mmCIF file of C-alpha atoms (C1' of nucleotides) in Angstrom:
data_model
loop_
_atom_site.group_PDB
_atom_site.id
_atom_site.type_symbol
_atom_site.label_atom_id
_atom_site.label_comp_id
_atom_site.label_asym_id
_atom_site.label_seq_id
_atom_site.Cartn_x
_atom_site.Cartn_y
_atom_site.Cartn_z
ATOM 1 C CA UNK Q 7 95.078 71.119 197.823
ATOM 2 C CA UNK Q 8 97.887 70.859 195.354
ATOM 3 C CA UNK Q 9 96.088 70.172 192.118
ATOM 4 C CA UNK Q 10 97.134 67.389 189.806
ATOM 5 C CA UNK Q 11 98.073 70.093 187.332
ATOM 6 C CA UNK Q 12 100.418 71.737 189.789
ATOM 7 C CA UNK Q 13 102.048 68.507 190.829
ATOM 8 C CA UNK Q 14 102.719 67.693 187.185
ATOM 9 C CA UNK Q 15 104.299 71.115 186.761
ATOM 10 C CA UNK Q 16 106.385 70.495 189.858
ATOM 11 C CA UNK Q 17 107.552 67.226 188.350
ATOM 12 C CA UNK Q 18 108.439 68.950 185.090
ATOM 13 C CA UNK Q 19 110.530 71.524 186.949
ATOM 14 C CA UNK Q 20 112.313 68.786 188.842
ATOM 15 C CA UNK Q 21 113.200 66.999 185.644
ATOM 16 C CA UNK Q 22 114.640 70.136 184.098
ATOM 17 C CA UNK Q 23 116.534 71.090 187.232
ATOM 18 C CA UNK Q 24 118.089 67.658 187.527
ATOM 19 C CA UNK Q 25 118.638 66.611 183.916
ATOM 20 C CA UNK Q 26 118.413 69.739 181.787
ATOM 21 C CA UNK Q 27 115.868 71.004 179.323
ATOM 22 C CA UNK Q 28 116.649 68.509 176.573
ATOM 23 C CA UNK Q 29 115.526 65.738 178.877
ATOM 24 C CA UNK Q 30 112.200 67.435 179.444
ATOM 25 C CA UNK Q 31 110.200 64.803 177.630
ATOM 26 C CA UNK Q 32 106.666 63.808 178.426
ATOM 27 C CA UNK Q 33 107.915 60.379 179.370
ATOM 28 C CA UNK Q 34 110.312 61.913 181.879
ATOM 29 C CA UNK Q 35 107.530 63.970 183.415
ATOM 30 C CA UNK Q 36 105.425 60.822 183.547
ATOM 31 C CA UNK Q 37 108.154 58.999 185.443
ATOM 32 C CA UNK Q 38 108.789 61.879 187.820
ATOM 33 C CA UNK Q 39 105.159 62.657 188.577
ATOM 34 C CA UNK Q 40 103.994 59.102 189.072
ATOM 35 C CA UNK Q 41 101.099 59.615 186.712
ATOM 36 C CA UNK Q 42 100.775 57.790 183.447
ATOM 37 C CA UNK Q 43 101.348 59.261 180.049
ATOM 38 C CA UNK Q 44 97.671 59.363 179.278
ATOM 39 C CA UNK Q 45 97.017 61.156 182.534
ATOM 40 C CA UNK Q 46 99.642 63.795 181.926
ATOM 41 C CA UNK Q 47 98.431 64.372 178.387
ATOM 42 C CA UNK Q 48 94.928 64.805 179.666
ATOM 43 C CA UNK Q 49 96.015 67.870 181.633
ATOM 44 C CA UNK Q 50 98.408 69.207 178.999
ATOM 45 C CA UNK Q 51 97.344 68.200 175.569
ATOM 46 C CA UNK Q 52 100.843 68.409 174.158
ATOM 47 C CA UNK Q 53 104.324 69.417 175.085
ATOM 48 C CA UNK Q 54 103.843 73.027 174.073
ATOM 49 C CA UNK Q 55 100.916 73.372 176.441
ATOM 50 C CA UNK Q 56 103.138 72.076 179.220
ATOM 51 C CA UNK Q 57 105.850 74.601 178.415
ATOM 52 C CA UNK Q 58 103.309 77.419 178.328
ATOM 53 C CA UNK Q 59 102.067 76.500 181.761
ATOM 54 C CA UNK Q 60 105.598 76.308 183.159
ATOM 55 C CA UNK Q 61 106.433 79.749 181.838
ATOM 56 C CA UNK Q 62 103.151 81.165 183.049
ATOM 57 C CA UNK Q 63 103.773 79.930 186.563
ATOM 58 C CA UNK Q 64 107.298 81.293 186.547
ATOM 59 C CA UNK Q 65 106.163 84.707 185.367
ATOM 60 C CA UNK Q 66 103.473 84.741 188.035
ATOM 61 C CA UNK Q 67 106.146 84.450 190.702
ATOM 62 C CA UNK Q 68 107.877 87.594 189.498
ATOM 63 C CA UNK Q 69 104.574 89.426 189.164
ATOM 64 C CA UNK Q 70 103.756 88.791 192.789
ATOM 65 C CA UNK Q 71 106.907 90.485 194.003
ATOM 66 C CA UNK Q 72 106.819 93.410 191.613
ATOM 67 C CA UNK Q 73 103.145 94.099 192.090
ATOM 68 C CA UNK Q 74 103.559 93.970 195.843
ATOM 69 C CA UNK Q 75 106.334 96.557 195.624
ATOM 70 C CA UNK Q 76 104.173 98.715 193.360
ATOM 71 C CA UNK Q 77 101.176 98.796 195.618
ATOM 72 C CA UNK Q 78 103.384 99.342 198.647
ATOM 73 C CA UNK Q 79 104.928 102.367 196.968
ATOM 74 C CA UNK Q 80 101.533 103.667 196.024
ATOM 75 C CA UNK Q 81 100.300 103.277 199.592
ATOM 76 C CA UNK Q 82 103.314 105.105 200.970
ATOM 77 C CA UNK Q 83 103.051 107.766 198.281
ATOM 78 C CA UNK Q 84 106.695 107.066 197.474
ATOM 79 C CA UNK Q 85 108.002 107.089 193.906
ATOM 80 C CA UNK Q 86 107.245 104.044 191.776
ATOM 81 C CA UNK Q 87 110.449 103.673 189.798
ATOM 82 C CA UNK Q 88 112.819 102.981 192.704
ATOM 83 C CA UNK Q 89 110.341 100.546 194.212
ATOM 84 C CA UNK Q 90 110.105 98.452 191.061
ATOM 85 C CA UNK Q 91 113.829 98.647 190.429
ATOM 86 C CA UNK Q 92 114.519 97.397 193.934
ATOM 87 C CA UNK Q 93 111.999 94.600 193.605
ATOM 88 C CA UNK Q 94 113.607 93.469 190.362
ATOM 89 C CA UNK Q 95 117.049 93.672 191.914
ATOM 90 C CA UNK Q 96 116.179 91.490 194.874
ATOM 91 C CA UNK Q 97 114.232 88.956 192.850
ATOM 92 C CA UNK Q 98 116.390 85.902 192.488
ATOM 93 C CA UNK Q 99 115.415 83.154 190.140
ATOM 94 C CA UNK Q 100 114.429 80.140 192.170
ATOM 95 C CA UNK Q 101 116.449 77.915 189.884
ATOM 96 C CA UNK Q 102 118.695 79.201 187.131
ATOM 97 C CA UNK Q 103 118.791 75.849 185.341
ATOM 98 C CA UNK Q 104 115.038 75.852 184.930
ATOM 99 C CA UNK Q 105 114.967 79.432 183.729
ATOM 100 C CA UNK Q 106 117.645 78.845 181.148
ATOM 101 C CA UNK Q 107 116.013 75.712 179.864
ATOM 102 C CA UNK Q 108 112.657 77.415 179.466
ATOM 103 C CA UNK Q 109 114.344 80.326 177.768
ATOM 104 C CA UNK Q 110 116.067 77.912 175.448
ATOM 105 C CA UNK Q 111 112.802 76.211 174.646
ATOM 106 C CA UNK Q 112 111.336 79.594 173.838
ATOM 107 C CA UNK Q 113 114.013 80.134 171.254
ATOM 108 C CA UNK Q 114 112.160 77.659 169.076
ATOM 109 C CA UNK Q 115 108.703 79.027 169.802
ATOM 110 C CA UNK Q 116 109.030 82.758 170.367
ATOM 111 C CA UNK Q 117 105.286 83.053 170.983
ATOM 112 C CA UNK Q 118 105.838 81.317 174.296
ATOM 113 C CA UNK Q 119 107.471 84.473 175.583
ATOM 114 C CA UNK Q 120 104.616 86.726 174.497
ATOM 115 C CA UNK Q 121 102.963 86.930 177.913
ATOM 116 C CA UNK Q 122 106.294 87.784 179.503
ATOM 117 C CA UNK Q 123 106.983 90.353 176.819
ATOM 118 C CA UNK Q 124 103.716 92.085 177.438
ATOM 119 C CA UNK Q 125 104.154 92.136 181.181
ATOM 120 C CA UNK Q 126 107.645 93.553 180.881
ATOM 121 C CA UNK Q 127 106.526 96.221 178.446
ATOM 122 C CA UNK Q 128 103.813 97.342 180.826
ATOM 123 C CA UNK Q 129 106.091 97.496 183.831
ATOM 124 C CA UNK Q 130 108.732 99.375 181.883
ATOM 125 C CA UNK Q 131 106.125 101.896 180.837
ATOM 126 C CA UNK Q 132 105.096 102.320 184.454
ATOM 127 C CA UNK Q 133 108.670 102.986 185.452
ATOM 128 C CA UNK Q 134 109.445 105.316 182.572
ATOM 129 C CA UNK Q 135 106.325 107.415 182.928
ATOM 130 C CA UNK Q 136 107.077 107.861 186.606
ATOM 131 C CA UNK Q 137 110.764 108.617 186.232
ATOM 132 C CA UNK Q 138 111.918 112.236 185.980
ATOM 133 C CA UNK Q 139 114.807 111.046 183.809
ATOM 134 C CA UNK Q 140 113.741 108.149 181.563
ATOM 135 C CA UNK Q 141 117.210 107.490 180.229
ATOM 136 C CA UNK Q 142 118.603 106.913 183.690
ATOM 137 C CA UNK Q 143 115.700 104.627 184.458
ATOM 138 C CA UNK Q 144 116.296 102.706 181.229
ATOM 139 C CA UNK Q 145 119.936 102.224 182.079
ATOM 140 C CA UNK Q 146 118.958 100.886 185.475
ATOM 141 C CA UNK Q 147 116.494 98.441 183.925
ATOM 142 C CA UNK Q 148 118.959 97.294 181.307
ATOM 143 C CA UNK Q 149 121.690 96.856 183.902
ATOM 144 C CA UNK Q 150 119.377 94.604 185.868
ATOM 145 C CA UNK Q 151 118.713 92.605 182.719
ATOM 146 C CA UNK Q 152 122.432 92.318 182.226
ATOM 147 C CA UNK Q 153 122.877 91.062 185.777
ATOM 148 C CA UNK Q 154 120.120 88.494 185.401
ATOM 149 C CA UNK Q 155 121.259 87.134 182.077
ATOM 150 C CA UNK Q 156 124.846 86.897 183.173
ATOM 151 C CA UNK Q 157 123.748 84.971 186.218
ATOM 152 C CA UNK Q 158 121.544 82.760 184.077
ATOM 153 C CA UNK Q 159 124.292 81.907 181.642
ATOM 154 C CA UNK Q 160 126.881 81.497 184.356
ATOM 155 C CA UNK Q 161 129.069 84.057 182.673
ATOM 156 C CA UNK Q 162 129.345 85.967 185.886
ATOM 157 C CA UNK Q 163 132.313 88.090 185.175
ATOM 158 C CA UNK Q 164 131.158 89.907 188.246
ATOM 159 C CA UNK Q 165 132.107 89.150 191.829
ATOM 160 C CA UNK Q 166 129.487 89.284 194.566
ATOM 161 C CA UNK Q 167 131.190 92.380 195.935
ATOM 162 C CA UNK Q 168 130.997 94.097 192.564
ATOM 163 C CA UNK Q 169 127.378 93.150 192.331
ATOM 164 C CA UNK Q 170 126.700 94.784 195.664
ATOM 165 C CA UNK Q 171 128.404 97.955 194.505
ATOM 166 C CA UNK Q 172 126.423 98.026 191.279
ATOM 167 C CA UNK Q 173 123.147 97.499 193.110
ATOM 168 C CA UNK Q 174 123.917 100.281 195.572
ATOM 169 C CA UNK Q 175 124.828 102.610 192.750
ATOM 170 C CA UNK Q 176 121.632 101.839 190.875
ATOM 171 C CA UNK Q 177 119.515 102.567 193.913
ATOM 172 C CA UNK Q 178 121.402 105.800 194.474
ATOM 173 C CA UNK Q 179 120.859 106.766 190.835
ATOM 174 C CA UNK Q 180 117.154 106.197 191.245
ATOM 175 C CA UNK Q 181 116.968 108.294 194.381
ATOM 176 C CA UNK Q 182 119.007 111.150 192.985
ATOM 177 C CA UNK Q 183 116.674 111.195 190.003
ATOM 178 C CA UNK Q 184 113.970 112.655 192.187
ATOM 179 C CA UNK Q 185 116.059 115.363 193.814
ATOM 180 C CA UNK G 24 139.849 79.144 149.169
ATOM 181 C CA UNK G 25 136.759 78.606 151.242
ATOM 182 C CA UNK G 26 137.509 75.358 152.957
ATOM 183 C CA UNK G 27 135.016 72.528 153.046
ATOM 184 C CA UNK G 28 134.860 73.050 156.783
ATOM 185 C CA UNK G 29 133.816 76.641 156.351
ATOM 186 C CA UNK G 30 131.215 75.887 153.750
ATOM 187 C CA UNK G 31 129.678 73.302 156.060
ATOM 188 C CA UNK G 32 129.575 75.895 158.826
ATOM 189 C CA UNK G 33 127.942 78.329 156.426
ATOM 190 C CA UNK G 34 125.323 75.728 155.633
ATOM 191 C CA UNK G 35 124.700 75.115 159.322
ATOM 192 C CA UNK G 36 124.178 78.830 159.921
ATOM 193 C CA UNK G 37 121.772 79.017 157.013
ATOM 194 C CA UNK G 38 119.721 76.166 158.382
ATOM 195 C CA UNK G 39 119.456 77.798 161.787
ATOM 196 C CA UNK G 40 118.669 81.216 160.364
ATOM 197 C CA UNK G 41 115.922 79.843 158.174
ATOM 198 C CA UNK G 42 114.386 77.079 160.292
ATOM 199 C CA UNK G 43 115.514 77.634 163.855
ATOM 200 C CA UNK G 44 117.889 75.798 166.135
ATOM 201 C CA UNK G 45 115.698 72.756 166.703
ATOM 202 C CA UNK G 46 116.003 71.997 163.023
ATOM 203 C CA UNK G 47 119.764 72.090 163.162
ATOM 204 C CA UNK G 48 120.169 68.382 162.506
ATOM 205 C CA UNK G 49 123.060 66.791 160.751
ATOM 206 C CA UNK G 50 120.708 65.724 157.998
ATOM 207 C CA UNK G 51 119.597 69.312 157.502
ATOM 208 C CA UNK G 52 123.200 70.459 157.243
ATOM 209 C CA UNK G 53 123.826 67.639 154.819
ATOM 210 C CA UNK G 54 120.959 68.786 152.621
ATOM 211 C CA UNK G 55 121.959 72.425 152.810
ATOM 212 C CA UNK G 56 125.651 71.911 152.165
ATOM 213 C CA UNK G 57 125.302 69.429 149.344
ATOM 214 C CA UNK G 58 127.763 67.064 151.002
ATOM 215 C CA UNK G 59 126.772 63.661 152.237
ATOM 216 C CA UNK G 60 126.328 62.719 155.846
ATOM 217 C CA UNK G 61 129.540 60.776 155.860
ATOM 218 C CA UNK G 62 131.343 63.778 154.445
ATOM 219 C CA UNK G 63 129.991 66.167 157.029
ATOM 220 C CA UNK G 64 130.758 63.788 159.846
ATOM 221 C CA UNK G 65 134.284 63.435 158.598
ATOM 222 C CA UNK G 66 134.877 67.117 159.300
ATOM 223 C CA UNK G 67 132.851 67.260 162.514
ATOM 224 C CA UNK G 68 132.886 63.945 164.241
ATOM 225 C CA UNK G 69 129.588 64.611 165.992
ATOM 226 C CA UNK G 70 127.019 67.291 166.496
ATOM 227 C CA UNK G 71 128.747 68.797 169.503
ATOM 228 C CA UNK G 72 131.890 69.346 167.475
ATOM 229 C CA UNK G 73 129.785 71.180 164.905
ATOM 230 C CA UNK G 74 128.256 73.419 167.576
ATOM 231 C CA UNK G 75 131.664 74.147 169.048
ATOM 232 C CA UNK G 76 132.961 75.251 165.681
ATOM 233 C CA UNK G 77 129.932 77.457 165.059
ATOM 234 C CA UNK G 78 130.367 79.199 168.404
ATOM 235 C CA UNK G 79 134.078 79.554 167.886
ATOM 236 C CA UNK G 80 133.591 81.272 164.558
ATOM 237 C CA UNK G 81 130.947 83.583 165.982
ATOM 238 C CA UNK G 82 133.157 84.579 168.894
ATOM 239 C CA UNK G 83 136.002 85.241 166.508
ATOM 240 C CA UNK G 84 133.895 87.847 164.719
ATOM 241 C CA UNK G 85 133.399 89.815 167.920
ATOM 242 C CA UNK G 86 137.044 89.470 168.846
ATOM 243 C CA UNK G 87 138.079 91.074 165.596
ATOM 244 C CA UNK G 88 136.090 94.230 166.243
ATOM 245 C CA UNK G 89 136.952 94.570 169.907
ATOM 246 C CA UNK G 90 140.630 93.869 169.430
ATOM 247 C CA UNK G 91 140.770 96.380 166.595
ATOM 248 C CA UNK G 92 139.257 99.022 168.854
ATOM 249 C CA UNK G 93 141.710 98.131 171.595
ATOM 250 C CA UNK G 94 144.809 98.435 169.493
ATOM 251 C CA UNK G 95 143.500 101.623 167.920
ATOM 252 C CA UNK G 96 143.015 103.149 171.362
ATOM 253 C CA UNK G 97 146.470 102.053 172.375
ATOM 254 C CA UNK G 98 147.965 103.608 169.248
ATOM 255 C CA UNK G 99 146.192 106.898 169.868
ATOM 256 C CA UNK G 100 147.056 106.805 173.549
ATOM 257 C CA UNK G 101 143.363 107.257 174.265
ATOM 258 C CA UNK G 102 141.641 105.492 177.167
ATOM 259 C CA UNK G 103 140.814 101.825 176.692
ATOM 260 C CA UNK G 104 137.442 101.581 178.417
ATOM 261 C CA UNK G 105 135.478 103.938 176.156
ATOM 262 C CA UNK G 106 136.974 102.326 173.075
ATOM 263 C CA UNK G 107 135.885 98.829 174.066
ATOM 264 C CA UNK G 108 132.502 100.039 175.227
ATOM 265 C CA UNK G 109 131.916 101.743 171.911
ATOM 266 C CA UNK G 110 133.027 98.715 169.966
ATOM 267 C CA UNK G 111 130.626 96.526 171.916
ATOM 268 C CA UNK G 112 127.832 99.028 171.419
ATOM 269 C CA UNK G 113 128.226 99.152 167.670
ATOM 270 C CA UNK G 114 128.684 95.433 167.276
ATOM 271 C CA UNK G 115 125.473 94.034 165.922
ATOM 272 C CA UNK G 116 124.961 90.334 165.740
ATOM 273 C CA UNK G 117 124.953 89.334 162.125
ATOM 274 C CA UNK G 118 121.876 87.244 162.744
ATOM 275 C CA UNK G 119 119.960 87.202 165.998
ATOM 276 C CA UNK G 120 118.255 83.912 165.198
ATOM 277 C CA UNK G 121 121.576 82.149 164.922
ATOM 278 C CA UNK G 122 122.856 83.674 168.141
ATOM 279 C CA UNK G 123 119.769 82.690 170.081
ATOM 280 C CA UNK G 124 119.806 79.166 168.744
ATOM 281 C CA UNK G 125 123.435 78.662 169.654
ATOM 282 C CA UNK G 126 122.775 80.130 173.064
ATOM 283 C CA UNK G 127 119.884 77.754 173.460
ATOM 284 C CA UNK G 128 122.047 74.827 172.470
ATOM 285 C CA UNK G 129 124.553 75.897 175.071
ATOM 286 C CA UNK G 130 121.897 75.616 177.732
ATOM 287 C CA UNK G 131 122.286 71.860 177.468
ATOM 288 C CA UNK G 132 126.059 71.869 177.288
ATOM 289 C CA UNK G 133 127.332 74.815 179.313
ATOM 290 C CA UNK G 134 130.941 73.930 178.482
ATOM 291 C CA UNK G 135 130.269 75.146 174.961
ATOM 292 C CA UNK G 136 130.275 78.686 176.284
ATOM 293 C CA UNK G 137 133.571 78.304 178.119
ATOM 294 C CA UNK G 138 135.701 79.974 175.433
ATOM 295 C CA UNK G 139 133.273 82.890 175.296
ATOM 296 C CA UNK G 140 133.241 83.124 179.067
ATOM 297 C CA UNK G 141 136.997 83.339 179.222
ATOM 298 C CA UNK G 142 137.201 85.966 176.511
ATOM 299 C CA UNK G 143 134.559 88.093 178.188
ATOM 300 C CA UNK G 144 136.265 87.833 181.545
ATOM 301 C CA UNK G 145 139.533 89.009 180.067
ATOM 302 C CA UNK G 146 137.992 91.951 178.267
ATOM 303 C CA UNK G 147 136.061 92.998 181.337
ATOM 304 C CA UNK G 148 139.254 92.917 183.338
ATOM 305 C CA UNK G 149 140.918 95.105 180.731
ATOM 306 C CA UNK G 150 138.109 97.629 180.969
ATOM 307 C CA UNK G 151 137.901 97.616 184.758
ATOM 308 C CA UNK G 152 141.598 97.966 185.346
ATOM 309 C CA UNK G 153 141.663 100.920 182.993
ATOM 310 C CA UNK G 154 138.581 102.659 184.339
ATOM 311 C CA UNK G 155 138.938 105.334 187.042
ATOM 312 C CA UNK G 156 135.510 104.313 188.328
ATOM 313 C CA UNK G 157 134.985 100.546 187.972
ATOM 314 C CA UNK G 158 131.372 100.650 189.098
ATOM 315 C CA UNK G 159 130.416 103.051 186.327
ATOM 316 C CA UNK G 160 132.248 100.880 183.835
ATOM 317 C CA UNK G 161 130.459 97.791 185.104
ATOM 318 C CA UNK G 162 127.093 99.462 184.730
ATOM 319 C CA UNK G 163 127.968 100.372 181.165
ATOM 320 C CA UNK G 164 128.984 96.794 180.387
ATOM 321 C CA UNK G 165 125.883 95.352 181.996
ATOM 322 C CA UNK G 166 123.663 97.821 180.187
ATOM 323 C CA UNK G 167 125.154 96.680 176.902
ATOM 324 C CA UNK G 168 124.477 93.083 177.886
ATOM 325 C CA UNK G 169 120.916 94.075 178.638
ATOM 326 C CA UNK G 170 120.570 95.691 175.236
ATOM 327 C CA UNK G 171 121.970 92.670 173.454
ATOM 328 C CA UNK G 172 119.865 90.113 175.260
ATOM 329 C CA UNK G 173 116.708 92.112 174.825
ATOM 330 C CA UNK G 174 117.403 92.344 171.129
ATOM 331 C CA UNK G 175 118.180 88.635 171.004
ATOM 332 C CA UNK G 176 114.964 87.641 172.709
ATOM 333 C CA UNK G 177 112.903 90.145 170.813
ATOM 334 C CA UNK G 178 111.669 91.594 174.061
ATOM 335 C CA UNK G 179 112.659 95.015 172.884
ATOM 336 C CA UNK G 180 110.734 97.150 175.262
ATOM 337 C CA UNK G 181 112.996 99.834 173.947
ATOM 338 C CA UNK G 182 112.397 102.008 170.915
ATOM 339 C CA UNK G 183 115.240 102.802 168.523
ATOM 340 C CA UNK G 184 115.145 106.401 169.750
ATOM 341 C CA UNK G 185 115.470 105.296 173.348
ATOM 342 C CA UNK G 186 118.323 103.052 172.351
ATOM 343 C CA UNK G 187 120.123 106.000 170.792
ATOM 344 C CA UNK G 188 119.662 108.004 173.952
ATOM 345 C CA UNK G 189 120.977 105.199 176.113
ATOM 346 C CA UNK G 190 124.023 104.726 173.906
ATOM 347 C CA UNK G 191 124.805 108.432 173.965
ATOM 348 C CA UNK G 192 124.459 108.507 177.719
ATOM 349 C CA UNK G 193 126.757 105.530 178.146
ATOM 350 C CA UNK G 194 129.424 107.103 176.013
ATOM 351 C CA UNK G 195 129.111 110.339 177.947
ATOM 352 C CA UNK G 196 129.405 108.432 181.215
ATOM 353 C CA UNK G 197 132.601 106.838 179.963
ATOM 354 C CA UNK G 198 134.111 110.136 178.945
ATOM 355 C CA UNK G 199 133.178 111.949 182.157
ATOM 356 C CA UNK G 200 134.821 109.134 184.065
ATOM 357 C CA UNK G 201 138.215 110.383 182.952
ATOM 358 C CA UNK G 202 137.654 114.035 183.822
ATOM 359 C "C1'" DG O 4 90.432 61.074 184.921
ATOM 360 C "C1'" DT O 5 93.702 57.785 184.516
ATOM 361 C "C1'" DC O 6 95.568 53.790 182.459
ATOM 362 C "C1'" DT O 7 98.246 50.618 178.669
ATOM 363 C "C1'" DA O 8 99.922 49.860 174.302
ATOM 364 C "C1'" DT O 9 101.555 51.233 170.140
ATOM 365 C "C1'" DA O 10 101.811 53.808 165.813
ATOM 366 C "C1'" DG O 11 104.644 56.775 163.380
ATOM 367 C "C1'" DT O 12 108.517 59.954 162.969
ATOM 368 C "C1'" DC O 13 113.109 61.674 163.316
ATOM 369 C "C1'" DC O 14 117.775 61.704 164.607
ATOM 370 C "C1'" DG O 15 122.761 60.617 165.591
ATOM 371 C "C1'" DA O 16 126.127 57.660 164.544
ATOM 372 C "C1'" DT O 17 128.576 53.616 162.398
ATOM 373 C "C1'" DA O 18 130.375 50.513 158.760
ATOM 374 C "C1'" DG O 19 132.387 49.959 154.743
ATOM 375 C "C1'" DA O 20 132.870 50.872 149.529
ATOM 376 C "C1'" DC O 21 135.090 54.039 146.405
ATOM 377 C "C1'" DG L 2 137.836 62.788 151.640
ATOM 378 C "C1'" DT L 3 133.568 61.631 150.192
ATOM 379 C "C1'" DC L 4 130.028 58.454 149.453
ATOM 380 C "C1'" DT L 5 125.717 54.963 150.499
ATOM 381 C "C1'" DA L 6 123.144 52.238 153.482
ATOM 382 C "C1'" DT L 7 121.369 51.206 157.698
ATOM 383 C "C1'" DC L 8 120.901 50.348 162.719
ATOM 384 C "C1'" DG L 9 119.208 51.458 167.162
ATOM 385 C "C1'" DG L 10 117.241 54.681 170.130
ATOM 386 C "C1'" DA L 11 114.128 58.273 171.632
ATOM 387 C "C1'" DC L 12 110.373 61.038 171.086
ATOM 388 C "C1'" DT L 13 105.274 62.799 170.497
ATOM 389 C "C1'" DA L 14 100.824 61.686 170.123
ATOM 390 C "C1'" DT L 15 96.735 58.732 169.497
ATOM 391 C "C1'" DA L 16 93.338 54.967 170.438
ATOM 392 C "C1'" DG L 17 90.804 52.643 173.384
ATOM 393 C "C1'" DA L 18 90.052 49.990 177.948
ATOM 394 C "C1'" DC L 19 88.925 50.856 182.696
#
DNA sequence: GTCTATAGTCCGATAGAC
DNA sequence: GTCTATCGGACTATAGAC
């Protein structure tokens, strides 16, 4: 029961992954999806609407993981902050190329990131209000951002081993926060 | 003695700052600079060459500050890592819009970031080889990346006060590393 | 809901005069 | 080194048939 909408979004992701964000044209999505231009534009009335939907779907994937970790922590009566931090740490972008391209597209239309901004703000508030030491929690969150963006941009001045060490240290910092 | 080259680059930055990266067309630079298209394309044989030059100039601005901090630390025989960390912390992008746009442009041509990548790798190596505890130093560097990217994307889930606290903590972490 | 066809716009790059 | 003029390509979006 993959909807037409979803299969068009799949096609759009494929185009970006294979050819980059600049090649994300409606015509390219038309070619990739097998639908016609009119058909695609029926489901997404313009290119911006398509981008919005792509970002929405991508954000939803992160939400699933983080929310699962949150409710699990709540059920186990264990602290929230470490749970969310760990969920964010283990979340790997399905495809960096797609993420970067969408991010790049958002540079031109900052409103596109609004839903993501709001979600992040809420989650950060959850973490900070739960954390005995907010500054430590902030540093952990920002470090994770740093890791993600470096991975996204392929800067990776960090080896996999170093990454492991950083992750372990962050988790330890979170745990020690509660003792 | 502002060279023609430089004034064209200035014009390009103005265009991006005012209208965003998507509007960074050669025609727009032509209009902004007052030169003709032929004139602009004499100095930058195509758009990629223009982007390269813009990134190069932007990187050079960071290099100046960081290298100054490095040599100052060396002269005072004080530790290198805190000096570089502090320099990176205080460095504020002259214009976030321009940075984001150039970053976005680099999404399509990752090679554009190669010079920046190499510079960053070198500096990180400098910091890590000087730091008694590399993991702590890495977390500081990644936190700074997180701060910068959040500022760039306007996500800023962080208040100015929180930012101050984080900065102070990072500096303290760097100092304690040596004791 | 999906198709074809096309209008209308913008852009990068070249050629060649001065 | 700087200019004008212009070509060729690519893109979004609309109109209207099926």
